Coordinates of C-alpha atoms in Angstrom, one line a residue:
X74 CA -0.1 0.0 0.0
X75 CA 2.5 2.3 1.0
X76 CA 5.0 1.2 -2.0
X77 CA 2.0 2.0 -4.3
X78 CA 1.5 5.3 -2.8
X79 CA 4.8 6.3 -3.2
X80 CA 4.9 5.1 -6.6
X81 CA 1.8 7.2 -7.6
X82 CA 2.6 10.3 -5.7
X83 CA 5.5 11.9 -7.4
X84 CA 3.5 11.9 -10.6
X85 CA 0.8 13.3 -9.5
X86 CA 3.3 16.4 -8.1
X87 CA 4.9 16.7 -11.4
X88 CA 1.0 16.7 -13.2
X89 CA 0.0 19.6 -10.7
X90 CA 3.3 21.1 -11.2
X91 CA 3.6 21.2 -14.8
X92 CA -0.2 22.4 -14.8
X93 CA 0.6 25.2 -12.7
X94 CA 3.1 26.3 -14.6
X95 CA 1.0 26.2 -17.9
X96 CA -1.7 28.3 -16.0
X97 CA 0.8 30.6 -14.9
X98 CA 2.4 31.0 -18.5
X99 CA -1.3 31.3 -19.9
X100 CA -1.9 34.1 -17.1
X101 CA 1.2 35.7 -18.0
X102 CA 0.4 35.7 -21.9
X103 CA -3.3 36.4 -21.3
X104 CA -2.4 39.7 -19.2
X105 CA 0.1 40.8 -21.9
X106 CA -2.3 40.6 -24.7
X107 CA -5.0 42.5 -22.6
X108 CA -2.3 45.1 -21.5
X109 CA -1.3 45.5 -25.1
X110 CA -5.0 45.5 -25.8
X111 CA -5.4 48.6 -23.2
X112 CA -2.4 50.2 -24.8
X113 CA -3.8 49.8 -28.2
X114 CA -7.4 50.7 -27.6
X115 CA -6.1 53.9 -25.7
X116 CA -4.0 55.1 -28.6
X117 CA -7.0 54.5 -30.8
X118 CA -8.9 56.4 -28.3
X119 CA -6.8 59.2 -28.6
X120 CA -6.8 59.2 -32.0
X121 CA -10.4 58.9 -32.1
X122 CA -10.8 62.1 -29.4
X123 CA -8.6 64.2 -31.6
X124 CA -10.6 63.3 -34.6
X125 CA -13.6 64.3 -32.3
X126 CA -12.6 67.5 -31.3
X127 CA -11.6 68.2 -35.0
X128 CA -14.6 67.5 -36.0
X129 CA -16.2 69.6 -33.2
X130 CA -14.4 72.4 -33.7
X131 CA -15.2 72.3 -37.7
X132 CA -18.5 72.2 -37.0
X133 CA -18.8 75.0 -35.2
X134 CA -16.4 77.3 -37.5
X135 CA -17.3 78.5 -40.2
X136 CA -15.9 77.3 -43.3
X137 CA -12.5 78.6 -44.1
X138 CA -12.0 79.5 -40.5
X139 CA -9.3 77.8 -38.5
X140 CA -8.2 77.5 -34.7
X141 CA -5.7 80.2 -34.1
X142 CA -4.7 81.8 -30.7
X143 CA -3.0 84.5 -32.1
X144 CA -4.5 87.8 -30.9
X145 CA -3.0 90.1 -33.8
X146 CA -6.1 90.1 -35.6
X147 CA -8.4 90.9 -33.4
X148 CA -6.0 93.8 -32.1
X149 CA -5.5 95.1 -35.7
X150 CA -9.0 94.9 -36.6
X151 CA -10.4 96.4 -33.6
X152 CA -7.8 99.2 -33.8
X153 CA -5.8 98.3 -30.8
X154 CA -8.8 97.8 -28.3
X155 CA -9.3 94.1 -28.2
X156 CA -5.6 92.7 -27.5
X157 CA -6.3 89.5 -25.8
X158 CA -8.9 87.7 -28.0
X159 CA -7.5 84.9 -30.0
X160 CA -8.5 84.8 -33.5
X161 CA -10.6 81.7 -33.4
X162 CA -13.0 83.6 -31.4
X163 CA -12.6 86.9 -33.2
X164 CA -13.5 85.1 -36.3
X165 CA -16.6 83.7 -35.2
X166 CA -17.9 87.3 -33.8
X167 CA -16.9 88.6 -37.2
X168 CA -19.2 85.7 -38.8
X169 CA -21.6 87.3 -36.2
X170 CA -22.0 89.9 -37.7
X171 CA -22.0 89.1 -41.3
X172 CA -24.5 86.8 -40.8
X173 CA -26.9 89.3 -39.3
X174 CA -26.2 91.5 -42.0
X175 CA -28.0 93.7 -43.4
X176 CA -29.6 94.0 -40.2
X177 CA -33.0 95.1 -41.1
X178 CA -36.4 93.6 -41.5
X179 CA -37.1 94.9 -45.5
X180 CA -40.7 94.8 -44.8
X181 CA -40.6 97.5 -41.8
X182 CA -38.4 99.9 -43.8
X183 CA -40.4 103.4 -44.3
X184 CA -39.3 103.3 -48.2
X185 CA -41.8 100.2 -48.5
X186 CA -44.5 101.7 -47.6
X187 CA -46.2 102.0 -50.7
X188 CA -45.6 98.6 -51.5
X189 CA -46.9 97.5 -47.9
X190 CA -49.6 100.7 -47.3
X191 CA -50.0 99.3 -43.3
X192 CA -50.1 101.8 -41.0
X193 CA -47.8 100.3 -38.2
X194 CA -44.9 100.4 -40.7
X195 CA -44.8 103.9 -39.9
X196 CA -44.9 103.7 -36.0
X197 CA -41.7 103.6 -34.2
X198 CA -42.2 101.1 -31.8
X199 CA -42.7 98.6 -35.2
X200 CA -39.9 100.1 -36.7
X201 CA -37.5 99.5 -33.7
X202 CA -38.9 96.0 -32.9
X203 CA -38.2 94.9 -36.5
X204 CA -35.1 96.7 -37.2
X205 CA -31.2 97.3 -36.4
X206 CA -30.5 94.5 -33.4
X207 CA -27.0 94.5 -31.5
X208 CA -24.7 92.6 -33.8
X209 CA -21.5 92.7 -32.3
X210 CA -21.1 91.2 -28.7
X211 CA -18.8 93.0 -25.9
X212 CA -18.1 90.2 -23.3
X213 CA -17.3 92.3 -20.4
X214 CA -19.5 95.5 -21.2
X215 CA -20.4 97.5 -18.0
X216 CA -23.2 99.7 -17.3
X217 CA -21.5 103.3 -16.7
X218 CA -23.7 105.8 -14.7
X219 CA -27.0 104.7 -12.7
X220 CA -29.9 102.5 -13.3
X221 CA -32.5 103.9 -15.6
X222 CA -32.5 106.7 -17.6
X223 CA -28.7 108.4 -18.0
X224 CA -26.6 105.5 -17.4
X225 CA -25.1 103.8 -20.5
X226 CA -23.9 100.3 -21.4
X227 CA -20.1 100.8 -22.2
X228 CA -18.0 98.3 -24.2
X229 CA -15.4 96.5 -22.1
X230 CA -14.5 99.5 -19.7
X231 CA -11.8 97.5 -18.1
X232 CA -9.6 98.4 -21.3
X233 CA -10.1 101.7 -21.0
X234 CA -8.9 101.6 -17.5
X235 CA -5.6 100.0 -18.7
X236 CA -5.1 102.6 -20.7
X237 CA -2.5 105.7 -20.5
X238 CA -5.1 108.2 -21.5
X239 CA -8.6 108.5 -21.3
X240 CA -11.1 110.9 -22.8
X241 CA -15.1 111.6 -23.1
X242 CA -17.2 113.6 -24.4
X243 CA -20.5 113.8 -22.9
X244 CA -23.1 115.5 -24.6
X245 CA -26.2 116.7 -23.3
X246 CA -26.4 117.3 -19.1
X247 CA -29.6 118.9 -17.5
X248 CA -27.6 119.6 -14.8
X249 CA -27.3 115.6 -13.8
X250 CA -23.4 114.5 -13.6
X251 CA -24.0 110.9 -12.3
X252 CA -22.5 109.5 -15.4
X253 CA -19.5 111.5 -15.5
X254 CA -19.0 110.6 -11.8
X255 CA -19.6 107.3 -12.3
X256 CA -16.7 107.2 -15.3
X257 CA -14.1 108.8 -12.6
X258 CA -15.1 105.7 -10.1
X259 CA -15.4 102.7 -12.6
X260 CA -13.0 103.5 -15.5
X261 CA -10.6 105.9 -13.7
X262 CA -9.0 109.2 -12.5
X263 CA -7.2 109.2 -15.8
X264 CA -10.2 110.1 -17.8
X265 CA -10.6 114.0 -18.9
X266 CA -14.3 114.5 -19.4
X267 CA -15.7 117.6 -21.2
X268 CA -19.5 117.9 -21.1
X269 CA -21.5 120.0 -23.4
X270 CA -24.8 121.6 -23.0
X271 CA -26.6 124.8 -24.1
X272 CA -28.1 125.2 -20.5
X273 CA -25.7 127.2 -17.7
X274 CA -25.0 123.9 -15.5
X275 CA -21.6 125.3 -14.6
X276 CA -22.1 125.2 -11.2
X277 CA -23.6 121.6 -11.2
X278 CA -20.1 120.7 -12.7
X279 CA -17.9 122.3 -10.5
X280 CA -19.5 120.7 -7.5
X281 CA -18.2 117.4 -8.7
X282 CA -14.7 118.3 -7.7
X283 CA -11.6 117.6 -8.8
X284 CA -9.6 114.3 -9.7
X285 CA -6.1 113.1 -8.9
X286 CA -4.0 112.0 -12.2
X287 CA 0.0 111.3 -11.7
X288 CA -0.3 113.5 -8.6
X289 CA -2.1 116.6 -10.3
X290 CA -5.1 118.1 -9.4
X291 CA -7.8 118.8 -12.0
X292 CA -11.5 119.4 -12.7
X293 CA -13.2 116.2 -12.5
X294 CA -15.6 117.7 -15.2
X295 CA -14.6 120.4 -17.7
X296 CA -18.2 122.4 -18.4
X297 CA -19.0 124.0 -22.1
X298 CA -22.1 125.9 -22.1
X299 CA -22.9 125.1 -25.6
X300 CA -24.4 122.7 -27.6
X301 CA -23.1 120.6 -30.1
X302 CA -24.7 120.4 -33.6
X303 CA -24.3 122.8 -36.8
X304 CA -22.1 125.9 -36.4
X305 CA -24.7 128.2 -34.9
X306 CA -22.4 130.2 -32.1
X307 CA -22.7 131.2 -29.4
X308 CA -25.4 128.5 -28.8
X309 CA -24.4 125.5 -30.9
X310 CA -20.6 124.5 -32.4
X311 CA -20.3 121.8 -34.8
X312 CA -17.8 118.8 -33.2
X313 CA -14.9 119.8 -35.6
X314 CA -14.9 123.4 -34.4
X315 CA -15.0 122.2 -30.8
X316 CA -12.3 119.8 -31.4
X317 CA -9.9 122.3 -33.1
X318 CA -10.8 124.8 -29.9
X319 CA -10.1 122.0 -27.3
X320 CA -6.5 121.2 -29.1
X321 CA -7.7 117.4 -29.4
X322 CA -6.9 116.9 -32.9
X323 CA -5.8 113.5 -33.8
X324 CA -7.0 112.3 -30.4
X325 CA -9.4 109.4 -29.8
X326 CA -12.8 109.9 -27.8
X327 CA -13.2 106.9 -25.8
X328 CA -16.8 107.5 -25.1
X329 CA -18.8 110.0 -27.0
X330 CA -22.1 110.0 -25.0
X331 CA -25.1 111.6 -26.0
X332 CA -28.3 112.4 -24.0
X333 CA -30.5 114.8 -26.4
X334 CA -31.4 115.3 -30.1
X335 CA -27.9 115.1 -31.4
X336 CA -28.4 112.2 -33.7
X337 CA -30.3 113.9 -35.7
X338 CA -27.0 116.0 -36.6
X339 CA -24.9 112.9 -37.3
X340 CA -23.4 114.0 -40.4
X341 CA -21.3 116.6 -38.4
X342 CA -19.6 114.2 -36.4
X343 CA -17.7 112.2 -38.7
X344 CA -15.7 115.4 -40.3
X345 CA -13.6 116.2 -37.4
X346 CA -10.0 115.2 -37.0
X347 CA -10.8 113.1 -34.2
X348 CA -11.8 109.4 -33.8
X349 CA -15.0 108.3 -31.9
X350 CA -14.2 105.0 -30.2
X351 CA -17.4 104.5 -28.9
X352 CA -20.7 106.0 -29.3
X353 CA -23.4 105.9 -26.7
X354 CA -26.9 107.6 -28.4
X355 CA -30.6 107.8 -27.5
X356 CA -32.8 108.2 -30.5
X357 CA -35.3 110.3 -29.2
X358 CA -37.5 111.4 -32.1
X359 CA -40.1 109.1 -33.9
X360 CA -39.1 110.3 -37.8
X361 CA -38.4 106.6 -38.6
X362 CA -38.0 107.7 -42.2
X363 CA -34.7 109.4 -41.5
X364 CA -33.8 106.7 -38.9
X365 CA -32.3 104.3 -41.6
X366 CA -30.0 107.0 -43.2
X367 CA -28.6 107.3 -39.4
X368 CA -27.7 103.6 -39.5
X369 CA -26.4 103.8 -42.9
X370 CA -24.0 106.4 -41.9
X371 CA -22.9 104.6 -38.8
X372 CA -22.3 101.4 -41.2
X373 CA -20.7 103.5 -43.6
X374 CA -18.0 104.6 -40.7
X375 CA -17.5 101.2 -39.7
X376 CA -19.4 101.0 -36.4
X377 CA -21.1 97.8 -35.1
X378 CA -24.7 97.7 -32.7
X379 CA -22.9 96.8 -29.3
X380 CA -26.5 97.4 -27.4
X381 CA -29.9 98.2 -27.6
X382 CA -31.9 99.6 -25.0
X383 CA -36.0 101.0 -24.8
X384 CA -36.2 103.7 -22.8
X385 CA -39.7 102.9 -21.8
X386 CA -40.3 106.1 -19.0
X387 CA -40.5 108.2 -22.0
X388 CA -42.1 105.8 -24.6
X389 CA -45.5 107.2 -25.7
X390 CA -48.0 106.4 -28.5
X391 CA -46.0 108.6 -30.9
X392 CA -42.9 108.4 -30.0
X393 CA -40.2 106.0 -28.8
X394 CA -36.8 106.4 -26.8
X395 CA -34.2 104.0 -28.1
X396 CA -30.7 103.7 -26.7
X397 CA -28.0 102.4 -28.8
X398 CA -24.5 101.7 -28.1
X399 CA -21.8 101.7 -31.1
X400 CA -18.1 100.4 -31.2
X401 CA -15.7 101.6 -34.3
X402 CA -13.5 98.6 -36.0
X403 CA -11.3 98.6 -38.6
X404 CA -12.6 98.9 -42.0
X405 CA -10.6 95.1 -42.4
X406 CA -13.2 93.6 -40.0
X407 CA -15.8 93.7 -42.6
X408 CA -14.0 92.8 -46.0
X409 CA -15.8 90.2 -47.6
X410 CA -19.1 91.4 -47.8
X411 CA -21.4 94.1 -48.7
X412 CA -23.4 96.2 -45.9
X413 CA -26.8 96.7 -47.7
X414 CA -28.3 99.9 -46.9
X415 CA -31.7 100.4 -45.1
X416 CA -32.7 103.8 -46.8
X417 CA -34.0 104.2 -50.5

């Protein structure tokens, strides 16, 4: 019995050892195959994700636009205002402007009134509801001034804060200098502010106090007892005359804020030797026949609409007050398509 056990035991040990080795080798091979599969799969997934990313970019980018982190295009086409927007994002912003052009609803344009003799076409409310929407986005616009009437939406005022110089023209006051105060508080003491009104509000301007810039105290508001429009001194002067008298030739007005009916004299804005970077204007009157001419002029001078706001406090059955904000860009920004006119 013991002899049999002794004779049979070794073979069983050898069999178990062989089986163990076979199993171990199989596991090693299986592990290697599995590991290789994971590596190969990971490599494949990496390529897949890359292709998905590329496809995603292609799906959201307009044809012919590539991904580029270069900031120079935006800086050049904004005349130096935007210096941190990647080309890919900038091109998408351009595509929006192009897509919205001509930015009016032909059915509601006044010159179509003979073809479409509906009374609502002549109503200011219908006109502004159906025409001229904001077509350019300022990612960090801020309201400067109080809420309600008097405050204005400014495109990326932090960029003006970072500038060495700042020049503001505020046209129309009615002895309310809350906007001017807010400019100094939110944008900076380096802003040189000039306020124009044919009312005598010099005392109110003086009450704003002084600003401290580069260690020097200067008037917070430089008040000018004159209206801005066509040359008709002493009550009115055109922008070109004012610029020459103040010695502001070849400068940039960072904010040109208008709180009066000056928009009807916009033809005098662009013959002055000065650049109006941003224009914040309220369209008061209800003459919608002249309004498309105003927007045509703004587009011809390379402005885009950045904000639109109805001033419902001063809106009545026969009149609508609409706040608009414009930003000037370089002609290259609009290259490649024609901006049709709304007046005919």
